[in-house]
Short mmCIF file of C-alpha atoms in Angstrom, two decimals:
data_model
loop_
_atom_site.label_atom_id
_atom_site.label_comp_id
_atom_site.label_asym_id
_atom_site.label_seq_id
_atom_site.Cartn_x
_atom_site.Cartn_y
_atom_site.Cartn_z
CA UNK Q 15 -34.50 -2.49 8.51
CA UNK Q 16 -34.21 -6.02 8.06
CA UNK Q 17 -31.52 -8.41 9.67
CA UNK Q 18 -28.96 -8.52 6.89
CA UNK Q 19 -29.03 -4.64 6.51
CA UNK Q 20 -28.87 -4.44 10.45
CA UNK Q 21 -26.04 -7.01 10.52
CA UNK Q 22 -24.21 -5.21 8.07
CA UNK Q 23 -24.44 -1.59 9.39
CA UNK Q 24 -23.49 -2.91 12.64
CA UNK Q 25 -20.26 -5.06 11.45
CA UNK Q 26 -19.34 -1.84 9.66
CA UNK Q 27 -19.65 0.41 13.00
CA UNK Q 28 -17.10 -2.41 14.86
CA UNK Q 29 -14.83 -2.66 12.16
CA UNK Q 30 -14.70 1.47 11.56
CA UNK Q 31 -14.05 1.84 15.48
CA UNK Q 32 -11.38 -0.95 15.20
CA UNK Q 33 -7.76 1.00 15.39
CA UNK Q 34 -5.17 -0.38 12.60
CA UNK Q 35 -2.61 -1.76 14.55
CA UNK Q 36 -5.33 -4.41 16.05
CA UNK Q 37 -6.91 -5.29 12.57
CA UNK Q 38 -3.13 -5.76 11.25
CA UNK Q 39 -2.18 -8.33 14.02
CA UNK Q 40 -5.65 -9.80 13.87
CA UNK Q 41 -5.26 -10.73 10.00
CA UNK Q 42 -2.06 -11.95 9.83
CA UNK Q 43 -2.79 -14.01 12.34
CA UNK Q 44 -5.70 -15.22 10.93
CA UNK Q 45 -3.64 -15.79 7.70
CA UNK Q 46 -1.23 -17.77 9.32
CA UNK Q 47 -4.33 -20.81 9.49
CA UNK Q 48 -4.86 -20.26 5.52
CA UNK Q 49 -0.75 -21.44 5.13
CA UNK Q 50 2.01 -19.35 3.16
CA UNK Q 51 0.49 -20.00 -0.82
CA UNK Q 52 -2.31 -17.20 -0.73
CA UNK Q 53 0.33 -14.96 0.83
CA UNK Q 54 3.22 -15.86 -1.02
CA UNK Q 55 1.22 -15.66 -4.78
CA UNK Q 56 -0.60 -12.27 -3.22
CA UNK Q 57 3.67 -11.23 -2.56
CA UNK Q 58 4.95 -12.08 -6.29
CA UNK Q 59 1.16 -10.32 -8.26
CA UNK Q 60 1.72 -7.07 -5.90
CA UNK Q 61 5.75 -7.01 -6.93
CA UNK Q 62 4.53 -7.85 -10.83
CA UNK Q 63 1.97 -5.12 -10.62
CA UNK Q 64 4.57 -2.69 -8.63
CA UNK Q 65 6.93 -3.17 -11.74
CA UNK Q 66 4.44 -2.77 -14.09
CA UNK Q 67 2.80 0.48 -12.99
CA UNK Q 68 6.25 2.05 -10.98
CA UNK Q 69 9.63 0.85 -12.35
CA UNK Q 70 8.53 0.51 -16.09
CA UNK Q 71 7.26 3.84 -15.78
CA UNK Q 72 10.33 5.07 -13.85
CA UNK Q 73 12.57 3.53 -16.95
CA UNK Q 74 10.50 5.49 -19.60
CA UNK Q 75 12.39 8.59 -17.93
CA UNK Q 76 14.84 7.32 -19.65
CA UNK Q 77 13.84 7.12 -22.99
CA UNK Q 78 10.81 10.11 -23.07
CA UNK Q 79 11.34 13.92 -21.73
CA UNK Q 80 9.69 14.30 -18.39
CA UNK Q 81 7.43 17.17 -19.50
CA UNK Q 82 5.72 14.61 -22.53
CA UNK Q 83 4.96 12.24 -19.75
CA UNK Q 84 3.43 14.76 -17.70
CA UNK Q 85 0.36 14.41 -19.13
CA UNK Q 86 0.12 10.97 -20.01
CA UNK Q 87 0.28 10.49 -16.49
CA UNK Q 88 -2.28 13.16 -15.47
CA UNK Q 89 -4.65 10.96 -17.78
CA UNK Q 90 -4.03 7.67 -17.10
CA UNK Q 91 -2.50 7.86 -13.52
CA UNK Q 92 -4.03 10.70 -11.62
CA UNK Q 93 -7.45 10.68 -13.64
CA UNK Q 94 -8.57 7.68 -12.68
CA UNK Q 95 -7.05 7.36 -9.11
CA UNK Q 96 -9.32 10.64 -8.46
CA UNK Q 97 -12.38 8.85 -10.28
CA UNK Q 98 -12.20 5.86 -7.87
CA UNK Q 99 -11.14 7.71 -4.38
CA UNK Q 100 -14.13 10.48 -5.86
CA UNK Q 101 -11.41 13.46 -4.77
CA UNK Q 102 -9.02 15.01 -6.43
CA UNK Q 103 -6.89 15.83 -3.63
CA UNK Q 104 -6.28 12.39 -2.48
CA UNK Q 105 -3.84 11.03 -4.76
CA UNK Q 106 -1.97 14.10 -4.27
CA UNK Q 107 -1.95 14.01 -0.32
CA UNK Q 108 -0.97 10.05 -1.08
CA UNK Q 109 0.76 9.54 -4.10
CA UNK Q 110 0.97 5.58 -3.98
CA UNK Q 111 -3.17 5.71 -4.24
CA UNK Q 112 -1.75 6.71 -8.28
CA UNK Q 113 -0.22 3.52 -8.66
CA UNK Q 114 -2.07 1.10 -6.33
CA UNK Q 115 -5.85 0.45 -5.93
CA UNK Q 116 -7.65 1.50 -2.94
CA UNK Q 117 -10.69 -0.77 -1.22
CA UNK Q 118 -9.45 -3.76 -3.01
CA UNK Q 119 -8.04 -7.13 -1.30
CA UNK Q 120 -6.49 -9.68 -3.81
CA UNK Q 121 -7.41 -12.04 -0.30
CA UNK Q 122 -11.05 -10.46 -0.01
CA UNK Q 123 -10.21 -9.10 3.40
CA UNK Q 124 -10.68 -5.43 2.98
CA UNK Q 125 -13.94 -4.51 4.91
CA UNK Q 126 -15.26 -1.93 2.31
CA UNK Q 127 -14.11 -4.03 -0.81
CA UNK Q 128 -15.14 -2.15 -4.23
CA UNK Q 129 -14.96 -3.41 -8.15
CA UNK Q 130 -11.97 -2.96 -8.88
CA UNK Q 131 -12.10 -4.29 -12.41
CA UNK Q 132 -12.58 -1.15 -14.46
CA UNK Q 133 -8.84 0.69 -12.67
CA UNK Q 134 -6.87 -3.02 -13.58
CA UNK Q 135 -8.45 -2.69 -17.23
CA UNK Q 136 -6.94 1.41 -17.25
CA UNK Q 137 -3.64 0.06 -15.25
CA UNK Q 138 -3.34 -2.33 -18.29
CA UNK Q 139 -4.11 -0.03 -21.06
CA UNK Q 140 -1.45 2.16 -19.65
CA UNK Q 141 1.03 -0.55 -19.40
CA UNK Q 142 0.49 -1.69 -23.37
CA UNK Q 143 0.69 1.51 -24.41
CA UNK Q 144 4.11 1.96 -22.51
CA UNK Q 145 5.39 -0.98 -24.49
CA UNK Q 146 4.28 0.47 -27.43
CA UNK Q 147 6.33 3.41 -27.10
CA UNK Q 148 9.29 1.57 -26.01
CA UNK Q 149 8.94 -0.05 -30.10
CA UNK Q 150 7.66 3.07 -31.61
CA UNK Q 151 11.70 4.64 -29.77
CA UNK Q 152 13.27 1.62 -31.03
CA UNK Q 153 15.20 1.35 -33.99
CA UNK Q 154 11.92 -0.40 -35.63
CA UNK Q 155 10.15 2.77 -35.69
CA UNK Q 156 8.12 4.28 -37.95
CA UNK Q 157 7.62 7.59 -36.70
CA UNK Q 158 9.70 10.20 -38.26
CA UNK Q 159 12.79 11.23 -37.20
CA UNK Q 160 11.88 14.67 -36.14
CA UNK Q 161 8.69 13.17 -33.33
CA UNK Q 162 11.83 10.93 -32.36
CA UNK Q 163 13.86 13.70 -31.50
CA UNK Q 164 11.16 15.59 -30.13
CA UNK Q 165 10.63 12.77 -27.95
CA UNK Q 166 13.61 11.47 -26.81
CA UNK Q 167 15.31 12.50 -23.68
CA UNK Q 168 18.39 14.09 -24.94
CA UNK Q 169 20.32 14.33 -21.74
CA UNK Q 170 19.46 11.08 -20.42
CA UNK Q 171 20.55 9.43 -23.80
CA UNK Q 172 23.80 10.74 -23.14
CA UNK Q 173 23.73 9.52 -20.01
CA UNK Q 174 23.17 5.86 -20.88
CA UNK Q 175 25.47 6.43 -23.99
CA UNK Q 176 28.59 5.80 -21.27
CA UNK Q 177 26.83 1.98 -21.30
CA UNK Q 178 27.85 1.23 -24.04
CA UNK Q 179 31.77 -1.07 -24.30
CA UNK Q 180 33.62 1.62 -25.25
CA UNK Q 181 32.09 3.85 -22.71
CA UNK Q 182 33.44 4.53 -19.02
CA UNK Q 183 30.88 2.26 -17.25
CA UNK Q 184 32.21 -1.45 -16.31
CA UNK Q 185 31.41 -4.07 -17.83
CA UNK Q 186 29.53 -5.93 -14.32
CA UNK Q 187 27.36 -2.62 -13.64
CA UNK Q 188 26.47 -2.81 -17.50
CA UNK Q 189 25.36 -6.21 -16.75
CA UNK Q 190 23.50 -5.54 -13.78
CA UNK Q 191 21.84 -2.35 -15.64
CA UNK Q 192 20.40 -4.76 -18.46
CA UNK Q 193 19.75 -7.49 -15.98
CA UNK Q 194 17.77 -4.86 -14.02
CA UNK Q 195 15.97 -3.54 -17.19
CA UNK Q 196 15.12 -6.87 -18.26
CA UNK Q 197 13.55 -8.26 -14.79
CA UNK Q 198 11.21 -4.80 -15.28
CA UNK Q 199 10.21 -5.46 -18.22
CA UNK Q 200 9.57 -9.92 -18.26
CA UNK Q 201 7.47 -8.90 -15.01
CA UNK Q 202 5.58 -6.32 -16.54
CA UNK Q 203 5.12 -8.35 -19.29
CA UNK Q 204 3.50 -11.58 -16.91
CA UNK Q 205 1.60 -8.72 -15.13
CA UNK Q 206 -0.44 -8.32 -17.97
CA UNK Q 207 -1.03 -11.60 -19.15
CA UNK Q 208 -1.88 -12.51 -15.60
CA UNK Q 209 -4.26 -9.40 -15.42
CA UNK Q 210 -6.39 -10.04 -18.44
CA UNK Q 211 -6.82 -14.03 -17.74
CA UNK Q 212 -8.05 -12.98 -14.09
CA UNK Q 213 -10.15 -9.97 -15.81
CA UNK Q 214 -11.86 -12.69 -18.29
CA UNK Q 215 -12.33 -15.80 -16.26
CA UNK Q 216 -14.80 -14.72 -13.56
CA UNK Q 217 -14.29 -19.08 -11.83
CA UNK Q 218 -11.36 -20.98 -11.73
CA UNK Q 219 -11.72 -24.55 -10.67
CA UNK Q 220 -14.98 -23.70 -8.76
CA UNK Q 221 -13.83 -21.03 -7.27
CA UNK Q 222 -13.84 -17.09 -7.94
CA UNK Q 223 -10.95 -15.10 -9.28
CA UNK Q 224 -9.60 -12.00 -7.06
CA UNK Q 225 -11.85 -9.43 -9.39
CA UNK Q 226 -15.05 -11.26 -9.42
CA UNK Q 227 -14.74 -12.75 -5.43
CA UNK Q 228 -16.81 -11.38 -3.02
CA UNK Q 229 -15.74 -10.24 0.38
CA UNK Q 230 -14.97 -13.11 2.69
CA UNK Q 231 -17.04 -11.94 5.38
CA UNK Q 232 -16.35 -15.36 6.78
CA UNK Q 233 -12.34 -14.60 7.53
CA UNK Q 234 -13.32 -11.22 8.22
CA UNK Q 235 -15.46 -11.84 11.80
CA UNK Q 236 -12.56 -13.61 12.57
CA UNK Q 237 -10.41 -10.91 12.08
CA UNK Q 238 -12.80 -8.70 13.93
CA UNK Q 239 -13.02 -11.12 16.50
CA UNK Q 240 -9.40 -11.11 17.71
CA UNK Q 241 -9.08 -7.58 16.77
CA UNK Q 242 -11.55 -6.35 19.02
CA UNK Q 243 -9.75 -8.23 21.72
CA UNK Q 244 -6.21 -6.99 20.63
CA UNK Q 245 -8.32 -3.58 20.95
CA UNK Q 246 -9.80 -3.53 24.06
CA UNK Q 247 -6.48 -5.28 25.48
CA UNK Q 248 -4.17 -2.23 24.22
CA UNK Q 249 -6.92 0.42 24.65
CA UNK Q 250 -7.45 -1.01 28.80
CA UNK Q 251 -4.80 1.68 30.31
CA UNK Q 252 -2.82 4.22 28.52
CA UNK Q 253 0.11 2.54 27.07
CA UNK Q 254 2.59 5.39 28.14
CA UNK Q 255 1.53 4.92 32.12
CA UNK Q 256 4.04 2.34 34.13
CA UNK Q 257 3.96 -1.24 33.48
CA UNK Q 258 1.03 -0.90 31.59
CA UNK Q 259 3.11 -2.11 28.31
CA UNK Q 260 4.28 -5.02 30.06
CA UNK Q 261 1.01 -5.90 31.36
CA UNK Q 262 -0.30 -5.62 27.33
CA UNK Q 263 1.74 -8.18 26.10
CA UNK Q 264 1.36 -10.66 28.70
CA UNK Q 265 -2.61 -10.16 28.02
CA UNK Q 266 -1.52 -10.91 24.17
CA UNK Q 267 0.62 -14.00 24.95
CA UNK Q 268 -2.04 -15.26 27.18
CA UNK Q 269 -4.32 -14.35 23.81
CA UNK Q 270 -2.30 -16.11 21.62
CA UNK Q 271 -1.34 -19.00 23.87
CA UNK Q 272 -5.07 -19.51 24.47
CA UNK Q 273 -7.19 -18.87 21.40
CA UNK Q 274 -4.95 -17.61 18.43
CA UNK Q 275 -1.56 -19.72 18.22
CA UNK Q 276 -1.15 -17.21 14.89
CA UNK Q 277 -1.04 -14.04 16.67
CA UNK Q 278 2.26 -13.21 15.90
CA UNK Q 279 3.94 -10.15 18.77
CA UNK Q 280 6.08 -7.02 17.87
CA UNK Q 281 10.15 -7.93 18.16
CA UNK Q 282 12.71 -5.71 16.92
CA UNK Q 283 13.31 -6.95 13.83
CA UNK Q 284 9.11 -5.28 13.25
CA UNK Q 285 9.07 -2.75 15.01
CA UNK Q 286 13.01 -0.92 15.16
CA UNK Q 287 13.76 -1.93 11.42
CA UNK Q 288 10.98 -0.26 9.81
CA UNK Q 289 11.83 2.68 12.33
CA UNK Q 290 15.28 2.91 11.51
CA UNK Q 291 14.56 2.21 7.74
CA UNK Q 292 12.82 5.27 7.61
CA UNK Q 293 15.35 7.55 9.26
CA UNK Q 294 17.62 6.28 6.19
CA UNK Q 295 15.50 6.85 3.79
CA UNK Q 296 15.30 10.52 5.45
CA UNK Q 297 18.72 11.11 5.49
CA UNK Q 298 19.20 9.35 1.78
CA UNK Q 299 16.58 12.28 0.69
CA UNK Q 300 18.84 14.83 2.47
CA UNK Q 301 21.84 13.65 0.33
CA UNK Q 302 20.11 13.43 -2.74
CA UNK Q 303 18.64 17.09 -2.23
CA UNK Q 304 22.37 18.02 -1.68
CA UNK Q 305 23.36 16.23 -4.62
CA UNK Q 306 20.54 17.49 -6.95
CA UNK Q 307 21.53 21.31 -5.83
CA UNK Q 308 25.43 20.50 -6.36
CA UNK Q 309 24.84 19.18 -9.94
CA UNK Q 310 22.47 22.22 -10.54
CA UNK Q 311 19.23 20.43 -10.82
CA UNK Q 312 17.28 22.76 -8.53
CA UNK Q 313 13.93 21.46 -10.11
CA UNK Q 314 14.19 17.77 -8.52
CA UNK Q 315 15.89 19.10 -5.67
CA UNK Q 316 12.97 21.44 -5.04
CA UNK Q 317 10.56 18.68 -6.27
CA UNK Q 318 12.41 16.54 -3.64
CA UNK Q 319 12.27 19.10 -0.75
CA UNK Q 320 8.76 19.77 -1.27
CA UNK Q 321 7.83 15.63 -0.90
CA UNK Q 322 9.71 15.63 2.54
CA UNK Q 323 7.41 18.54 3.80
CA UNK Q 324 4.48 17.40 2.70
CA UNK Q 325 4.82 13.64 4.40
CA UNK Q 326 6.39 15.03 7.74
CA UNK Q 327 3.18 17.54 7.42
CA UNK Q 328 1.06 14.15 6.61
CA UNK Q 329 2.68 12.23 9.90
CA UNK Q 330 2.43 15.44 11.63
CA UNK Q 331 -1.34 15.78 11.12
CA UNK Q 332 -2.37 12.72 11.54
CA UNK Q 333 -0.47 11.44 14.68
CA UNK Q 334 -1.17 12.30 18.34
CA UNK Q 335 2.59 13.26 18.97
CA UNK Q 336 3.87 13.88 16.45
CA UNK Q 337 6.61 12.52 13.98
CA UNK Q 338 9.45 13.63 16.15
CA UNK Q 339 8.59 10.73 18.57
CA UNK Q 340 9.33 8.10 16.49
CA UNK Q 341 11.93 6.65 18.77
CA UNK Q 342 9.24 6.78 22.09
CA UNK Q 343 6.21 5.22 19.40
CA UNK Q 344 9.18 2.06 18.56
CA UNK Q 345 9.70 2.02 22.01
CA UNK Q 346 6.52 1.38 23.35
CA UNK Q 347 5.56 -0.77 20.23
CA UNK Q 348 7.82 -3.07 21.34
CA UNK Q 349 7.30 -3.35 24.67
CA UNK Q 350 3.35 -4.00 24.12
CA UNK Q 351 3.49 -6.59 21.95
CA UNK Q 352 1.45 -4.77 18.66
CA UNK Q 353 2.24 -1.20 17.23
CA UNK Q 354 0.88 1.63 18.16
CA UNK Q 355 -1.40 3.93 15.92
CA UNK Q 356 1.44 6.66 15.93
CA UNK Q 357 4.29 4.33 15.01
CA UNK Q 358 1.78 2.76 11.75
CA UNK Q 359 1.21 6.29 10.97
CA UNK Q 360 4.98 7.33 10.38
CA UNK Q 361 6.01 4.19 8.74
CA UNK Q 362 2.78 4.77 6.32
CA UNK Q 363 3.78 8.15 5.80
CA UNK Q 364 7.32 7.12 5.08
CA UNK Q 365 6.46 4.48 2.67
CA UNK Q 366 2.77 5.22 0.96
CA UNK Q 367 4.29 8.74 0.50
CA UNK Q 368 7.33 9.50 0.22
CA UNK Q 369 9.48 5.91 -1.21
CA UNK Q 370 7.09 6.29 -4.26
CA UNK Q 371 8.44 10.43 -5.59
CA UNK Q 372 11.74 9.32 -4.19
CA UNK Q 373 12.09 6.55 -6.01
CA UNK Q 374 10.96 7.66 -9.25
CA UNK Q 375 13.55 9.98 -8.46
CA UNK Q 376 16.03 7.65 -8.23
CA UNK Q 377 14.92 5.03 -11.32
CA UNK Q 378 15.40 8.56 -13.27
CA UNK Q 379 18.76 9.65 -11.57
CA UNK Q 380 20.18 5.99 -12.11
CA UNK Q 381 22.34 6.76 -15.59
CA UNK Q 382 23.32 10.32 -13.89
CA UNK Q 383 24.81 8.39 -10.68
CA UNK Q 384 27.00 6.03 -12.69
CA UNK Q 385 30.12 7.87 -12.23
CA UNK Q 386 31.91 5.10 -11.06
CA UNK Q 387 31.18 1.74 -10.74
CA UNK Q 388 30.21 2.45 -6.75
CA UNK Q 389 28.32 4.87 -7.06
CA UNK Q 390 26.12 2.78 -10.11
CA UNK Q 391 26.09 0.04 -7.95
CA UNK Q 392 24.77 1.66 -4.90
CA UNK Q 393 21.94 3.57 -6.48
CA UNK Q 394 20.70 0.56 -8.10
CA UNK Q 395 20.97 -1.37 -4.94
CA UNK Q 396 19.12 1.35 -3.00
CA UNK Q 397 15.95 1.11 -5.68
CA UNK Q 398 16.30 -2.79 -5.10
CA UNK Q 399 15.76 -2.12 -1.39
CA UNK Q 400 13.22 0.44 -1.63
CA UNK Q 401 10.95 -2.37 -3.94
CA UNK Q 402 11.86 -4.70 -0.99
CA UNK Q 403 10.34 -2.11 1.55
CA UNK Q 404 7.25 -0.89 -0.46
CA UNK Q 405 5.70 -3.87 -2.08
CA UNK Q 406 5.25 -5.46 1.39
CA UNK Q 407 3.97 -2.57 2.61
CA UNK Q 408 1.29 -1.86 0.05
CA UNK Q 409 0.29 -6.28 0.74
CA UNK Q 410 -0.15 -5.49 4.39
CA UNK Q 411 -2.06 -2.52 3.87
CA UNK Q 412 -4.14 -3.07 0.96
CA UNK Q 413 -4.85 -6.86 1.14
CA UNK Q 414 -4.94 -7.37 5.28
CA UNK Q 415 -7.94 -4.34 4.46
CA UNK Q 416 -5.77 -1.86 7.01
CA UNK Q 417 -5.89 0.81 4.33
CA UNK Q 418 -7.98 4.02 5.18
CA UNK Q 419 -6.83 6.52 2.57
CA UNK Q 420 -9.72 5.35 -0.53
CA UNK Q 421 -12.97 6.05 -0.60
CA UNK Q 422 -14.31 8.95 2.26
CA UNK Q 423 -11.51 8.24 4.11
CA UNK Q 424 -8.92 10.47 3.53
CA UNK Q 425 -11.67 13.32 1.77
CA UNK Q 426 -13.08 13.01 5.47
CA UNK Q 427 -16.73 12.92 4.31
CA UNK Q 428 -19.23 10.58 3.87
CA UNK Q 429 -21.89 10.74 1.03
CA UNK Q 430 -25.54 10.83 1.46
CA UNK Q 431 -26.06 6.62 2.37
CA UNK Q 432 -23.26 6.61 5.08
CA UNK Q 433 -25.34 9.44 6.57
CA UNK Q 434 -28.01 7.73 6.52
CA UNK Q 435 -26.60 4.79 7.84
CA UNK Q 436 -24.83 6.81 10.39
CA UNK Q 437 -27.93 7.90 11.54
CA UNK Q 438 -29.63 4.95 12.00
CA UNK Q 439 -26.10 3.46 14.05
CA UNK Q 440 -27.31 6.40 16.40
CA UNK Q 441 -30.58 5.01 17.12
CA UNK Q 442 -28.93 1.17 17.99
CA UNK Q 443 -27.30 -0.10 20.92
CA UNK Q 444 -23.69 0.01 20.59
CA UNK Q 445 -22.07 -3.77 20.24
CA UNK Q 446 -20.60 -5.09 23.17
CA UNK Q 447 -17.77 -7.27 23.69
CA UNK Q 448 -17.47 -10.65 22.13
CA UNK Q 449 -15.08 -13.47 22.80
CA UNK Q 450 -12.87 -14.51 20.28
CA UNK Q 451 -13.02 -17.84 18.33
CA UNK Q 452 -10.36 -20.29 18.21
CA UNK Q 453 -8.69 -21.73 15.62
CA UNK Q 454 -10.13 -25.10 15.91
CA UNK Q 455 -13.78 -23.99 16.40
CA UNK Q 456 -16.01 -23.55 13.47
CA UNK Q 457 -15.29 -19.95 11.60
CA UNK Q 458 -18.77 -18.43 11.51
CA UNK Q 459 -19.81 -16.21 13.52
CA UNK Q 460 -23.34 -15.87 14.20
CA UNK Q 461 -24.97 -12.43 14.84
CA UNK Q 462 -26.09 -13.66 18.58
CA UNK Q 463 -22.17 -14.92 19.15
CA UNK Q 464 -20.96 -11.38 18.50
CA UNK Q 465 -23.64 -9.67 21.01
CA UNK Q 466 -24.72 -7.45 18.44
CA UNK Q 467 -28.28 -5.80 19.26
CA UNK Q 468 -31.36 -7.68 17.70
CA UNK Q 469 -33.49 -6.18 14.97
CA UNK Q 470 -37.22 -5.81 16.70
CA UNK Q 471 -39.26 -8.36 15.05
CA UNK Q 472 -41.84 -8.15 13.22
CA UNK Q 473 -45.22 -9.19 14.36
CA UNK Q 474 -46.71 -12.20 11.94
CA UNK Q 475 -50.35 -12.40 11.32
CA UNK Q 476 -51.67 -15.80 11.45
CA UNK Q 477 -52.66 -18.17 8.49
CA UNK Q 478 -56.16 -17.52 6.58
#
């Protein structure tokens, strides 16, 4: 094989072997050099895009019977999710993969970066045609009145009936209901428009637009530089023996203090509020279960069950300990300075699994809860929070490239040219350590600074 093909199967061995927790502190803190505007515009697209494909669909609850969307989203939801992960069981086993697009960094960070241009061009179809149906239910409609009725969802039309002045609901949680409705809908709207100009312009102002950008393999061997450090630093005594946490972070401030000013170490407002956020959200499921059986609705309370199993089954299978430690896993990921593998597992499972049925749940619930003013206060509030939570998330895992659930990841096999690639990894000398690179020093890295094993060359016959 040549260099580049060498170079490349090699890079992809390091940054496979690489554990999340170290890539995660190893791109933000290489982020933290690039200033807050790539992060801040990646924050406001992924909350657009979270409106567009979540909430708005969420709201046409509402407005549509549950069992007519069922199928629209089997076609342009779960269809295509399956198409791009090549697995039909993966959007299933991780239900934000539906709404979200795995191997794809808006920042070019994500080591196995795919085209994701032909999913955005589905996720917008779907969104159009959602505000098509939202005029084709409106009073402007053309349709007969007997689809109408067919369509609309009876129940939940009562429901938001009580909205109305003369109705029982206040006028403040009216306003916030509209207000709410509204902000779905303008963002949705800019989604779209922002979408399709990034889908037709492959260059703007010289430079190429997130769908047509290549990986930035030049922010990525700095990424892999300090996370192979942050690696080898967590992975040089078991974490759980004594004073080995201690003796972690003080090789991490010494890191940072030396190299990689960026490198940003666990506190408790990272590592003991996602924890505890979680519990909540367990315990909020509990109550809604409660209230779902109490109200009669055994289908969404056994729809609601059946999503808590399957994500303390998800955290259960793919930690070392096991869910139940979740207090220990905080624990220790505060004491070391970075998170451990267990502790990213739970909080993924808790937020890439179960937030996104829950809170379609709850966007659906919303004109049932509004008994009092309170209560239709608090159950908006609690879908404002759970945004809050999940469209950070999905930035930090999807555009820092932490993500492993796309592509032969979560299916657990690899096709026919990772095998072969895998077999040729066999025959090479496994990389060794390299030393990381500082922010001030230039940020290529050359395939002799990261000690990777040289290609044999080739002999050259001499000139005629």
């Amino acid at each position: 094989i040549d260099m580049l093909a060498h170079r490349s199967l090699t890079l992809a061995a390091t940054r496979s072997s690489l554990s999340a927790p170290a890539r995660l502190a190893a791109a933000r803190a290489v982020l933290t050099e690039l200033g807050p505007a790539p992060v801040a515009v990646a924050l406001a697209y992924r909350l657009a895009e979270f409106a567009a494909n979540v909430l708005l669909f969420g709201g046409m609850l509402w407005l549509v019977t549950p069992w007519a969307l069922l199928p629209v989203f089997a076609l342009l939801w779960y269809l295509p999710a399956a198409v791009h992960t090549r697995s039909g069981w993966a959007p299933l086993r991780y239900p934000l993969l539906n709404f979200v697009v795995d191997d794809f960094s808006l920042l070019g960070l994500h080591p196995r970066l795919r085209c994701a241009r032909a999913m955005y061009k589905v996720m917008v179809f779907r969104v159009l045609l959602m505000f098509l149906a939202l005029l084709l239910l409106s009073s402007w409609s053309f349709l007969p009145q007997s689809v109408i009725e067919w369509l609309h969802h009876g129940t939940a039309m009562q429901a938001i009936a009580r909205i109305k002045p003369n109705g029982t609901i206040p006028k403040l949680v009216r306003g916030v209901w509209y207000l709410l409705g509204a902000a779905v809908v303008v963002l949705s709207a800019v989604w779209v428009v922002v979408t399709v100009v990034l889908l037709s312009v492959p260059r703007c102002r010289g430079r190429a637009t997130p769908f047509f950008a290549p990986r930035r393999d030049l922010l990525l061997d700095r990424v892999d530089a300090l996370a192979t450090e942050v690696h080898q630093i967590a992975m040089l005594r078991p974490l759980e023996e004594v004073g080995a946490a201690a003796e972690c972070r003080e090789a991490l401030a010494r890191l940072r203090d030396e190299c990689f000013p960026g490198l940003r170490l666990t506190n408790v407002f990272t590592t003991f509020g996602p924890a505890w956020a979680a519990i909540l959200h367990f315990g909020t499921d509990c109550f809604n279960v409660f209230t779902f059986v109490k109200h009669g609705d055994f289908l969404f309370a056994a729809f609601l069950i059946l999503m808590m199993w399957v994500s303390l089954a998800y955290a259960w299978v793919a930690t070392d300990r096991g869910p139940h430690r979740i207090y220990q896993e905080t624990k220790l990921s505060l004491d070391c300075g970075v998170v451990t593998h267990d502790f990213l597992v739970m909080i993924r499972a808790d937020k890439g699994f179960q937030m996104i049925p829950a809170l379609l749940l709850q966007v659906y619930g919303l004109p049932y809860a509004a008994q009092s003013w309170t209560t239709a206060l608090a159950a908006a509030g609690s879908i404002g929070a759970t945004v809050l939570f999940v469209v950070p998330f999905i930035h930090h895992d999807y555009d820092l490239g932490i993500e492993r659930e796309g592509l032969e990841i979560v299916v657990g096999q690899a096709n026919a040219r990772d095998r072969a690639a895998a077999a040729v990894l066999d025959r090479l000398e496994p990389p060794s350590r390299f030393e990381p690179r500082c922010p001030w020093e230039a940020s290529r890295t050359s395939l002799q600074e990261l000690s990777l094993p040289q290609p044999p060359t080739a002999a050259v016959a001499p000139p005629l």
